Amino acid sequence: MPANLDRFTCDIGFPVGCIGVTSSNEVVLGGGGGPGGSGVKNKLSVYKVDKERQDLDEVSTITLSSNEDAPTCLAVHPKEKTIVSSVNVDKERIEKGENANCRVFKLAKKGIQAGKAAKTMLSTDDMDYQKTIAIEPHGRLVANGSSDGTLAVVEYPSLKPAFPFVEASGEINDVDFNASGKWLVVATDHELKVLASKDGSSVQNIDKPHTTSGEQAVFRSSRFGRAKEQLMGFKAQQKTPVMLKDVLYTVLNTRSRKQAYIAMWNTQTWQRITTRPVCRSAITTFAVSNKGRLLAFATASLQIGICDAHTLRVLVRIPAAHSFAITCAGV
C-alpha cells in the first residue's frame, strides 16, 4: 500500500458514533445528537464512495426518534442487506427495564426499514449503553457487549437469547467471532474471555495484560483474523503453519497511555506470536478488513494507522486525521 494513499474528508451533518462497511464497499454511518433538544437528528445512513468527486453520495437514511439515544454501535450482516445496531430507548423505559436496544434494520431499495428489536442489556441506568457488536460469519448469531459488563448473544433473525447473559469483569470494550463462528472473544480492560458461541462455555482466558517488557497494560480491542492464507511474517517462529484466520489480534494500551501495541496469538496453542509497538499514544478504536489482510487503528492523538495483518508493519500513518476523538473505524 503506497504511503501517498488517496484520502478525503466529508461533512455529513451529524456526529458519527459507529461505522460499518458492506461487502459492496458502501459505508454505513450511525450517530446524531442523542436524546433531548440539541436539534441534531439521530440517524443511520448508507453512502456510496465517489472517488473521483472525493465525496460520499447518500443512498438511503432513516431518522430515529429524538427522544432516544443515537446509535452507539452497528454491524453489517455478512449474508443479507441488513445491519444490527444498538439504540437506547428513552430514559423512562430504560428505568422500567424495557430497553429494546438491539435493533435490526433492512437496507431496502426504498430506504432503510426498521425491523425487530430486543433487550440485550441488564442495566436500568440510562448512562449505560452498548459499546460493541459483532455478527457471526454465517449470520446466525449476534454478540452484544455493554458498558455495564453484560454480554448478550442472540440468535438471528429471531433475536432470542442463544444462552443466558454473561457477566464480564468490567466494561466490555470489544467482541468478535472467529472465522468458523465457533468461538467468541470478549475483551475488557483486564481480561480476554474466549467462549464457545453455542453455549457460552469457557474456551480460554487471558488476563494480566502486559507488554513484552513487562509493563502493565489494558486490553482495548480484540479481533480474530479473517484471511484463509498462511501467516508469513513470523513463519519461522512457528513449529507448524499458522493461518491468518487462526490468529487473534489484541490491542494493548499501556497504563500511562503513552504507547500502544498490537499482539498476535496463535489460537491453536494460545501462545503469543509477537507483540509490536505501533504508536506513541493510546489506541481508541481498531478494525480488521473484510478480507483480513489489513488492520486499521486510530489513536488518542487523532492519528489513523493501517497495518499489514501478516507482519504488523504500519503501512500508512495519517496524522491529525480528525479534530475530535476518533471512536470508530471501518476498513
PDB file of N, CA and C in Angstrom, residues 149-232:
ATOM      1  N   GLY A 149     -20.992  -4.260  31.547  1.00  0.00           N
ATOM      2  CA  GLY A 149     -20.327  -5.554  31.654  1.00  0.00           C
ATOM      3  C   GLY A 149     -21.178  -6.734  31.251  1.00  0.00           C
ATOM      4  N   THR A 150     -22.293  -6.486  30.566  1.00  0.00           N
ATOM      5  CA  THR A 150     -23.181  -7.546  30.118  1.00  0.00           C
ATOM      6  C   THR A 150     -22.824  -8.007  28.712  1.00  0.00           C
ATOM      7  N   LEU A 151     -22.672  -9.321  28.552  1.00  0.00           N
ATOM      8  CA  LEU A 151     -22.564  -9.918  27.222  1.00  0.00           C
ATOM      9  C   LEU A 151     -23.868 -10.640  26.931  1.00  0.00           C
ATOM     10  N   ALA A 152     -24.485 -10.271  25.817  1.00  0.00           N
ATOM     11  CA  ALA A 152     -25.710 -10.937  25.380  1.00  0.00           C
ATOM     12  C   ALA A 152     -25.488 -11.465  23.973  1.00  0.00           C
ATOM     13  N   VAL A 153     -25.709 -12.751  23.773  1.00  0.00           N
ATOM     14  CA  VAL A 153     -25.619 -13.355  22.446  1.00  0.00           C
ATOM     15  C   VAL A 153     -27.021 -13.805  22.061  1.00  0.00           C
ATOM     16  N   VAL A 154     -27.503 -13.313  20.927  1.00  0.00           N
ATOM     17  CA  VAL A 154     -28.854 -13.625  20.480  1.00  0.00           C
ATOM     18  C   VAL A 154     -28.806 -14.294  19.110  1.00  0.00           C
ATOM     19  N   GLU A 155     -29.824 -15.081  18.846  1.00  0.00           N
ATOM     20  CA  GLU A 155     -29.944 -15.733  17.551  1.00  0.00           C
ATOM     21  C   GLU A 155     -30.482 -14.742  16.527  1.00  0.00           C
ATOM     22  N   TYR A 156     -30.068 -14.921  15.282  1.00  0.00           N
ATOM     23  CA  TYR A 156     -30.570 -14.091  14.192  1.00  0.00           C
ATOM     24  C   TYR A 156     -31.343 -14.983  13.219  1.00  0.00           C
ATOM     25  N   PRO A 157     -32.541 -14.570  12.791  1.00  0.00           N
ATOM     26  CA  PRO A 157     -33.143 -13.240  12.921  1.00  0.00           C
ATOM     27  C   PRO A 157     -34.118 -13.073  14.099  1.00  0.00           C
ATOM     28  N   SER A 158     -34.305 -14.106  14.923  1.00  0.00           N
ATOM     29  CA  SER A 158     -35.322 -14.034  15.974  1.00  0.00           C
ATOM     30  C   SER A 158     -34.961 -13.072  17.098  1.00  0.00           C
ATOM     31  N   LEU A 159     -33.653 -12.842  17.327  1.00  0.00           N
ATOM     32  CA  LEU A 159     -33.129 -12.056  18.449  1.00  0.00           C
ATOM     33  C   LEU A 159     -33.453 -12.696  19.802  1.00  0.00           C
ATOM     34  N   LYS A 160     -33.741 -13.984  19.800  1.00  0.00           N
ATOM     35  CA  LYS A 160     -33.937 -14.709  21.057  1.00  0.00           C
ATOM     36  C   LYS A 160     -32.575 -15.072  21.643  1.00  0.00           C
ATOM     37  N   PRO A 161     -32.445 -15.096  22.984  1.00  0.00           N
ATOM     38  CA  PRO A 161     -31.148 -15.408  23.594  1.00  0.00           C
ATOM     39  C   PRO A 161     -30.621 -16.773  23.166  1.00  0.00           C
ATOM     40  N   ALA A 162     -29.335 -16.822  22.782  1.00  0.00           N
ATOM     41  CA  ALA A 162     -28.700 -18.096  22.440  1.00  0.00           C
ATOM     42  C   ALA A 162     -28.313 -18.844  23.706  1.00  0.00           C
ATOM     43  N   PHE A 163     -27.980 -18.091  24.757  1.00  0.00           N
ATOM     44  CA  PHE A 163     -27.702 -18.625  26.088  1.00  0.00           C
ATOM     45  C   PHE A 163     -27.835 -17.463  27.070  1.00  0.00           C
ATOM     46  N   PRO A 164     -27.880 -17.729  28.378  1.00  0.00           N
ATOM     47  CA  PRO A 164     -28.093 -16.647  29.350  1.00  0.00           C
ATOM     48  C   PRO A 164     -27.015 -15.563  29.291  1.00  0.00           C
ATOM     49  N   PHE A 165     -27.379 -14.369  29.788  1.00  0.00           N
ATOM     50  CA  PHE A 165     -26.421 -13.266  29.865  1.00  0.00           C
ATOM     51  C   PHE A 165     -25.153 -13.721  30.576  1.00  0.00           C
ATOM     52  N   VAL A 166     -24.011 -13.199  30.119  1.00  0.00           N
ATOM     53  CA  VAL A 166     -22.727 -13.461  30.767  1.00  0.00           C
ATOM     54  C   VAL A 166     -22.230 -12.154  31.368  1.00  0.00           C
ATOM     55  N   GLU A 167     -21.815 -12.200  32.635  1.00  0.00           N
ATOM     56  CA  GLU A 167     -21.267 -11.024  33.304  1.00  0.00           C
ATOM     57  C   GLU A 167     -19.747 -11.006  33.137  1.00  0.00           C
ATOM     58  N   ALA A 168     -19.221  -9.970  32.519  1.00  0.00           N
ATOM     59  CA  ALA A 168     -17.774  -9.839  32.324  1.00  0.00           C
ATOM     60  C   ALA A 168     -17.138  -9.165  33.538  1.00  0.00           C
ATOM     61  N   SER A 169     -15.812  -9.043  33.521  1.00  0.00           N
ATOM     62  CA  SER A 169     -15.080  -8.495  34.653  1.00  0.00           C
ATOM     63  C   SER A 169     -15.124  -6.965  34.707  1.00  0.00           C
ATOM     64  N   GLY A 170     -15.736  -6.352  33.719  1.00  0.00           N
ATOM     65  CA  GLY A 170     -15.830  -4.891  33.665  1.00  0.00           C
ATOM     66  C   GLY A 170     -16.504  -4.488  32.368  1.00  0.00           C
ATOM     67  N   GLU A 171     -16.409  -3.198  32.026  1.00  0.00           N
ATOM     68  CA  GLU A 171     -16.963  -2.729  30.759  1.00  0.00           C
ATOM     69  C   GLU A 171     -16.420  -3.565  29.611  1.00  0.00           C
ATOM     70  N   ILE A 172     -17.299  -3.938  28.703  1.00  0.00           N
ATOM     71  CA  ILE A 172     -16.855  -4.727  27.549  1.00  0.00           C
ATOM     72  C   ILE A 172     -16.401  -3.779  26.446  1.00  0.00           C
ATOM     73  N   ASN A 173     -15.129  -3.881  26.097  1.00  0.00           N
ATOM     74  CA  ASN A 173     -14.552  -2.994  25.085  1.00  0.00           C
ATOM     75  C   ASN A 173     -14.719  -3.518  23.667  1.00  0.00           C
ATOM     76  N   ASP A 174     -14.795  -4.849  23.515  1.00  0.00           N
ATOM     77  CA  ASP A 174     -14.858  -5.401  22.169  1.00  0.00           C
ATOM     78  C   ASP A 174     -15.396  -6.826  22.215  1.00  0.00           C
ATOM     79  N   VAL A 175     -16.052  -7.236  21.137  1.00  0.00           N
ATOM     80  CA  VAL A 175     -16.477  -8.626  20.944  1.00  0.00           C
ATOM     81  C   VAL A 175     -16.216  -8.995  19.490  1.00  0.00           C
ATOM     82  N   ASP A 176     -15.944 -10.276  19.237  1.00  0.00           N
ATOM     83  CA  ASP A 176     -15.726 -10.713  17.858  1.00  0.00           C
ATOM     84  C   ASP A 176     -15.849 -12.231  17.782  1.00  0.00           C
ATOM     85  N   PHE A 177     -16.328 -12.723  16.638  1.00  0.00           N
ATOM     86  CA  PHE A 177     -16.392 -14.158  16.357  1.00  0.00           C
ATOM     87  C   PHE A 177     -15.193 -14.559  15.502  1.00  0.00           C
ATOM     88  N   ASN A 178     -14.745 -15.806  15.669  1.00  0.00           N
ATOM     89  CA  ASN A 178     -13.683 -16.288  14.784  1.00  0.00           C
ATOM     90  C   ASN A 178     -14.278 -16.708  13.443  1.00  0.00           C
ATOM     91  N   ALA A 179     -13.416 -17.083  12.505  1.00  0.00           N
ATOM     92  CA  ALA A 179     -13.848 -17.333  11.122  1.00  0.00           C
ATOM     93  C   ALA A 179     -14.867 -18.464  11.006  1.00  0.00           C
ATOM     94  N   SER A 180     -14.761 -19.462  11.868  1.00  0.00           N
ATOM     95  CA  SER A 180     -15.705 -20.585  11.815  1.00  0.00           C
ATOM     96  C   SER A 180     -17.009 -20.274  12.527  1.00  0.00           C
ATOM     97  N   GLY A 181     -17.016 -19.235  13.361  1.00  0.00           N
ATOM     98  CA  GLY A 181     -18.197 -18.897  14.145  1.00  0.00           C
ATOM     99  C   GLY A 181     -18.340 -19.713  15.415  1.00  0.00           C
ATOM    100  N   LYS A 182     -17.388 -20.600  15.694  1.00  0.00           N
ATOM    101  CA  LYS A 182     -17.491 -21.467  16.866  1.00  0.00           C
ATOM    102  C   LYS A 182     -17.064 -20.777  18.151  1.00  0.00           C
ATOM    103  N   TRP A 183     -16.215 -19.759  18.031  1.00  0.00           N
ATOM    104  CA  TRP A 183     -15.697 -19.058  19.206  1.00  0.00           C
ATOM    105  C   TRP A 183     -16.082 -17.587  19.170  1.00  0.00           C
ATOM    106  N   LEU A 184     -16.122 -17.015  20.359  1.00  0.00           N
ATOM    107  CA  LEU A 184     -16.409 -15.604  20.549  1.00  0.00           C
ATOM    108  C   LEU A 184     -15.410 -15.057  21.563  1.00  0.00           C
ATOM    109  N   VAL A 185     -14.765 -13.934  21.240  1.00  0.00           N
ATOM    110  CA  VAL A 185     -13.842 -13.306  22.191  1.00  0.00           C
ATOM    111  C   VAL A 185     -14.510 -12.071  22.784  1.00  0.00           C
ATOM    112  N   VAL A 186     -14.319 -11.889  24.085  1.00  0.00           N
ATOM    113  CA  VAL A 186     -14.871 -10.750  24.819  1.00  0.00           C
ATOM    114  C   VAL A 186     -13.703 -10.050  25.508  1.00  0.00           C
ATOM    115  N   ALA A 187     -13.519  -8.762  25.231  1.00  0.00           N
ATOM    116  CA  ALA A 187     -12.384  -8.017  25.785  1.00  0.00           C
ATOM    117  C   ALA A 187     -12.859  -6.986  26.791  1.00  0.00           C
ATOM    118  N   THR A 188     -12.290  -7.050  28.007  1.00  0.00           N
ATOM    119  CA  THR A 188     -12.411  -5.977  28.986  1.00  0.00           C
ATOM    120  C   THR A 188     -11.003  -5.442  29.245  1.00  0.00           C
ATOM    121  N   ASP A 189     -10.894  -4.412  30.056  1.00  0.00           N
ATOM    122  CA  ASP A 189      -9.573  -3.836  30.323  1.00  0.00           C
ATOM    123  C   ASP A 189      -8.575  -4.883  30.824  1.00  0.00           C
ATOM    124  N   HIS A 190      -9.055  -5.806  31.664  1.00  0.00           N
ATOM    125  CA  HIS A 190      -8.153  -6.698  32.383  1.00  0.00           C
ATOM    126  C   HIS A 190      -8.160  -8.142  31.882  1.00  0.00           C
ATOM    127  N   GLU A 191      -9.036  -8.462  30.935  1.00  0.00           N
ATOM    128  CA  GLU A 191      -9.198  -9.883  30.612  1.00  0.00           C
ATOM    129  C   GLU A 191      -9.740 -10.082  29.201  1.00  0.00           C
ATOM    130  N   LEU A 192      -9.281 -11.167  28.570  1.00  0.00           N
ATOM    131  CA  LEU A 192      -9.897 -11.667  27.347  1.00  0.00           C
ATOM    132  C   LEU A 192     -10.556 -12.999  27.670  1.00  0.00           C
ATOM    133  N   LYS A 193     -11.847 -13.105  27.366  1.00  0.00           N
ATOM    134  CA  LYS A 193     -12.553 -14.369  27.523  1.00  0.00           C
ATOM    135  C   LYS A 193     -12.867 -14.909  26.135  1.00  0.00           C
ATOM    136  N   VAL A 194     -12.453 -16.132  25.851  1.00  0.00           N
ATOM    137  CA  VAL A 194     -12.845 -16.792  24.619  1.00  0.00           C
ATOM    138  C   VAL A 194     -13.886 -17.839  24.998  1.00  0.00           C
ATOM    139  N   LEU A 195     -15.064 -17.730  24.402  1.00  0.00           N
ATOM    140  CA  LEU A 195     -16.195 -18.572  24.753  1.00  0.00           C
ATOM    141  C   LEU A 195     -16.646 -19.384  23.543  1.00  0.00           C
ATOM    142  N   ALA A 196     -17.271 -20.526  23.818  1.00  0.00           N
ATOM    143  CA  ALA A 196     -17.942 -21.290  22.756  1.00  0.00           C
ATOM    144  C   ALA A 196     -19.235 -20.567  22.414  1.00  0.00           C
ATOM    145  N   SER A 197     -19.418 -20.230  21.152  1.00  0.00           N
ATOM    146  CA  SER A 197     -20.575 -19.413  20.778  1.00  0.00           C
ATOM    147  C   SER A 197     -21.898 -20.173  20.882  1.00  0.00           C
ATOM    148  N   LYS A 198     -21.852 -21.514  20.946  1.00  0.00           N
ATOM    149  CA  LYS A 198     -23.097 -22.279  21.019  1.00  0.00           C
ATOM    150  C   LYS A 198     -23.742 -22.221  22.394  1.00  0.00           C
ATOM    151  N   ASP A 199     -22.905 -22.097  23.464  1.00  0.00           N
ATOM    152  CA  ASP A 199     -23.474 -22.150  24.818  1.00  0.00           C
ATOM    153  C   ASP A 199     -22.796 -21.224  25.820  1.00  0.00           C
ATOM    154  N   GLY A 200     -21.782 -20.489  25.401  1.00  0.00           N
ATOM    155  CA  GLY A 200     -21.109 -19.564  26.302  1.00  0.00           C
ATOM    156  C   GLY A 200     -20.097 -20.197  27.233  1.00  0.00           C
ATOM    157  N   SER A 201     -19.793 -21.472  27.035  1.00  0.00           N
ATOM    158  CA  SER A 201     -18.810 -22.130  27.904  1.00  0.00           C
ATOM    159  C   SER A 201     -17.405 -21.609  27.609  1.00  0.00           C
ATOM    160  N   SER A 202     -16.533 -21.688  28.624  1.00  0.00           N
ATOM    161  CA  SER A 202     -15.192 -21.110  28.511  1.00  0.00           C
ATOM    162  C   SER A 202     -14.282 -21.970  27.641  1.00  0.00           C
ATOM    163  N   VAL A 203     -13.555 -21.318  26.736  1.00  0.00           N
ATOM    164  CA  VAL A 203     -12.546 -21.966  25.898  1.00  0.00           C
ATOM    165  C   VAL A 203     -11.151 -21.582  26.376  1.00  0.00           C
ATOM    166  N   GLN A 204     -10.956 -20.275  26.652  1.00  0.00           N
ATOM    167  CA  GLN A 204      -9.642 -19.786  27.070  1.00  0.00           C
ATOM    168  C   GLN A 204      -9.805 -18.436  27.758  1.00  0.00           C
ATOM    169  N   ASN A 205      -9.001 -18.196  28.775  1.00  0.00           N
ATOM    170  CA  ASN A 205      -8.921 -16.885  29.432  1.00  0.00           C
ATOM    171  C   ASN A 205      -7.497 -16.363  29.345  1.00  0.00           C
ATOM    172  N   ILE A 206      -7.363 -15.091  28.999  1.00  0.00           N
ATOM    173  CA  ILE A 206      -6.063 -14.427  29.003  1.00  0.00           C
ATOM    174  C   ILE A 206      -6.200 -13.192  29.879  1.00  0.00           C
ATOM    175  N   ASP A 207      -5.432 -13.122  30.960  1.00  0.00           N
ATOM    176  CA  ASP A 207      -5.547 -11.978  31.854  1.00  0.00           C
ATOM    177  C   ASP A 207      -4.171 -11.352  32.098  1.00  0.00           C
ATOM    178  N   LYS A 208      -4.140 -10.382  32.985  1.00  0.00           N
ATOM    179  CA  LYS A 208      -2.910  -9.659  33.330  1.00  0.00           C
ATOM    180  C   LYS A 208      -2.208  -9.130  32.082  1.00  0.00           C
ATOM    181  N   PRO A 209      -2.863  -8.273  31.313  1.00  0.00           N
ATOM    182  CA  PRO A 209      -2.237  -7.755  30.082  1.00  0.00           C
ATOM    183  C   PRO A 209      -0.962  -6.982  30.371  1.00  0.00           C
ATOM    184  N   HIS A 210       0.056  -7.251  29.556  1.00  0.00           N
ATOM    185  CA  HIS A 210       1.347  -6.587  29.720  1.00  0.00           C
ATOM    186  C   HIS A 210       2.093  -6.614  28.402  1.00  0.00           C
ATOM    187  N   THR A 211       3.070  -5.735  28.277  1.00  0.00           N
ATOM    188  CA  THR A 211       3.914  -5.697  27.091  1.00  0.00           C
ATOM    189  C   THR A 211       5.045  -6.707  27.256  1.00  0.00           C
ATOM    190  N   THR A 212       5.848  -6.866  26.223  1.00  0.00           N
ATOM    191  CA  THR A 212       6.965  -7.817  26.297  1.00  0.00           C
ATOM    192  C   THR A 212       8.010  -7.403  27.333  1.00  0.00           C
ATOM    193  N   SER A 213       8.054  -6.103  27.658  1.00  0.00           N
ATOM    194  CA  SER A 213       8.992  -5.632  28.682  1.00  0.00           C
ATOM    195  C   SER A 213       8.427  -5.793  30.095  1.00  0.00           C
ATOM    196  N   GLY A 214       7.162  -6.228  30.173  1.00  0.00           N
ATOM    197  CA  GLY A 214       6.536  -6.419  31.474  1.00  0.00           C
ATOM    198  C   GLY A 214       5.698  -5.251  31.945  1.00  0.00           C
ATOM    199  N   GLU A 215       5.632  -4.166  31.162  1.00  0.00           N
ATOM    200  CA  GLU A 215       4.836  -3.007  31.567  1.00  0.00           C
ATOM    201  C   GLU A 215       3.351  -3.356  31.558  1.00  0.00           C
ATOM    202  N   GLN A 216       2.651  -2.931  32.605  1.00  0.00           N
ATOM    203  CA  GLN A 216       1.228  -3.221  32.709  1.00  0.00           C
ATOM    204  C   GLN A 216       0.446  -2.473  31.630  1.00  0.00           C
ATOM    205  N   ALA A 217      -0.606  -3.111  31.142  1.00  0.00           N
ATOM    206  CA  ALA A 217      -1.393  -2.547  30.054  1.00  0.00           C
ATOM    207  C   ALA A 217      -2.862  -2.913  30.240  1.00  0.00           C
ATOM    208  N   VAL A 218      -3.684  -2.429  29.328  1.00  0.00           N
ATOM    209  CA  VAL A 218      -5.100  -2.805  29.300  1.00  0.00           C
ATOM    210  C   VAL A 218      -5.440  -3.279  27.890  1.00  0.00           C
ATOM    211  N   PHE A 219      -6.415  -4.185  27.806  1.00  0.00           N
ATOM    212  CA  PHE A 219      -6.896  -4.647  26.511  1.00  0.00           C
ATOM    213  C   PHE A 219      -7.921  -3.643  25.986  1.00  0.00           C
ATOM    214  N   ARG A 220      -7.597  -2.989  24.883  1.00  0.00           N
ATOM    215  CA  ARG A 220      -8.557  -2.051  24.290  1.00  0.00           C
ATOM    216  C   ARG A 220      -9.444  -2.735  23.267  1.00  0.00           C
ATOM    217  N   SER A 221      -8.900  -3.721  22.557  1.00  0.00           N
ATOM    218  CA  SER A 221      -9.669  -4.373  21.499  1.00  0.00           C
ATOM    219  C   SER A 221      -9.117  -5.764  21.254  1.00  0.00           C
ATOM    220  N   SER A 222      -9.950  -6.610  20.659  1.00  0.00           N
ATOM    221  CA  SER A 222      -9.513  -7.953  20.286  1.00  0.00           C
ATOM    222  C   SER A 222     -10.336  -8.437  19.099  1.00  0.00           C
ATOM    223  N   ARG A 223      -9.651  -8.852  18.041  1.00  0.00           N
ATOM    224  CA  ARG A 223     -10.319  -9.315  16.824  1.00  0.00           C
ATOM    225  C   ARG A 223      -9.608 -10.552  16.270  1.00  0.00           C
ATOM    226  N   PHE A 224     -10.399 -11.487  15.777  1.00  0.00           N
ATOM    227  CA  PHE A 224      -9.842 -12.660  15.113  1.00  0.00           C
ATOM    228  C   PHE A 224      -9.430 -12.305  13.684  1.00  0.00           C
ATOM    229  N   GLY A 225      -8.403 -13.012  13.191  1.00  0.00           N
ATOM    230  CA  GLY A 225      -8.035 -12.882  11.791  1.00  0.00           C
ATOM    231  C   GLY A 225      -9.121 -13.447  10.891  1.00  0.00           C
ATOM    232  N   ARG A 226      -9.095 -13.058   9.619  1.00  0.00           N
ATOM    233  CA  ARG A 226     -10.152 -13.477   8.691  1.00  0.00           C
ATOM    234  C   ARG A 226      -9.626 -14.237   7.473  1.00  0.00           C
ATOM    235  N   ALA A 227      -8.424 -13.922   7.039  1.00  0.00           N
ATOM    236  CA  ALA A 227      -7.945 -14.447   5.762  1.00  0.00           C
ATOM    237  C   ALA A 227      -7.586 -15.931   5.849  1.00  0.00           C
ATOM    238  N   LYS A 228      -7.946 -16.678   4.807  1.00  0.00           N
ATOM    239  CA  LYS A 228      -7.614 -18.105   4.735  1.00  0.00           C
ATOM    240  C   LYS A 228      -6.302 -18.278   3.991  1.00  0.00           C
ATOM    241  N   GLU A 229      -5.261 -17.680   4.554  1.00  0.00           N
ATOM    242  CA  GLU A 229      -3.926 -17.788   3.969  1.00  0.00           C
ATOM    243  C   GLU A 229      -2.913 -17.915   5.096  1.00  0.00           C
ATOM    244  N   GLN A 230      -1.779 -18.487   4.783  1.00  0.00           N
ATOM    245  CA  GLN A 230      -0.782 -18.771   5.809  1.00  0.00           C
ATOM    246  C   GLN A 230      -0.095 -17.505   6.290  1.00  0.00           C
ATOM    247  N   LEU A 231       0.063 -17.406   7.615  1.00  0.00           N
ATOM    248  CA  LEU A 231       0.791 -16.300   8.208  1.00  0.00           C
ATOM    249  C   LEU A 231       2.233 -16.312   7.700  1.00  0.00           C
ATOM    250  N   MET A 232       2.692 -15.179   7.177  1.00  0.00           N
ATOM    251  CA  MET A 232       4.012 -15.117   6.566  1.00  0.00           C
ATOM    252  C   MET A 232       5.047 -14.419   7.448  1.00  0.00           C
TER     253      MET A 232
END
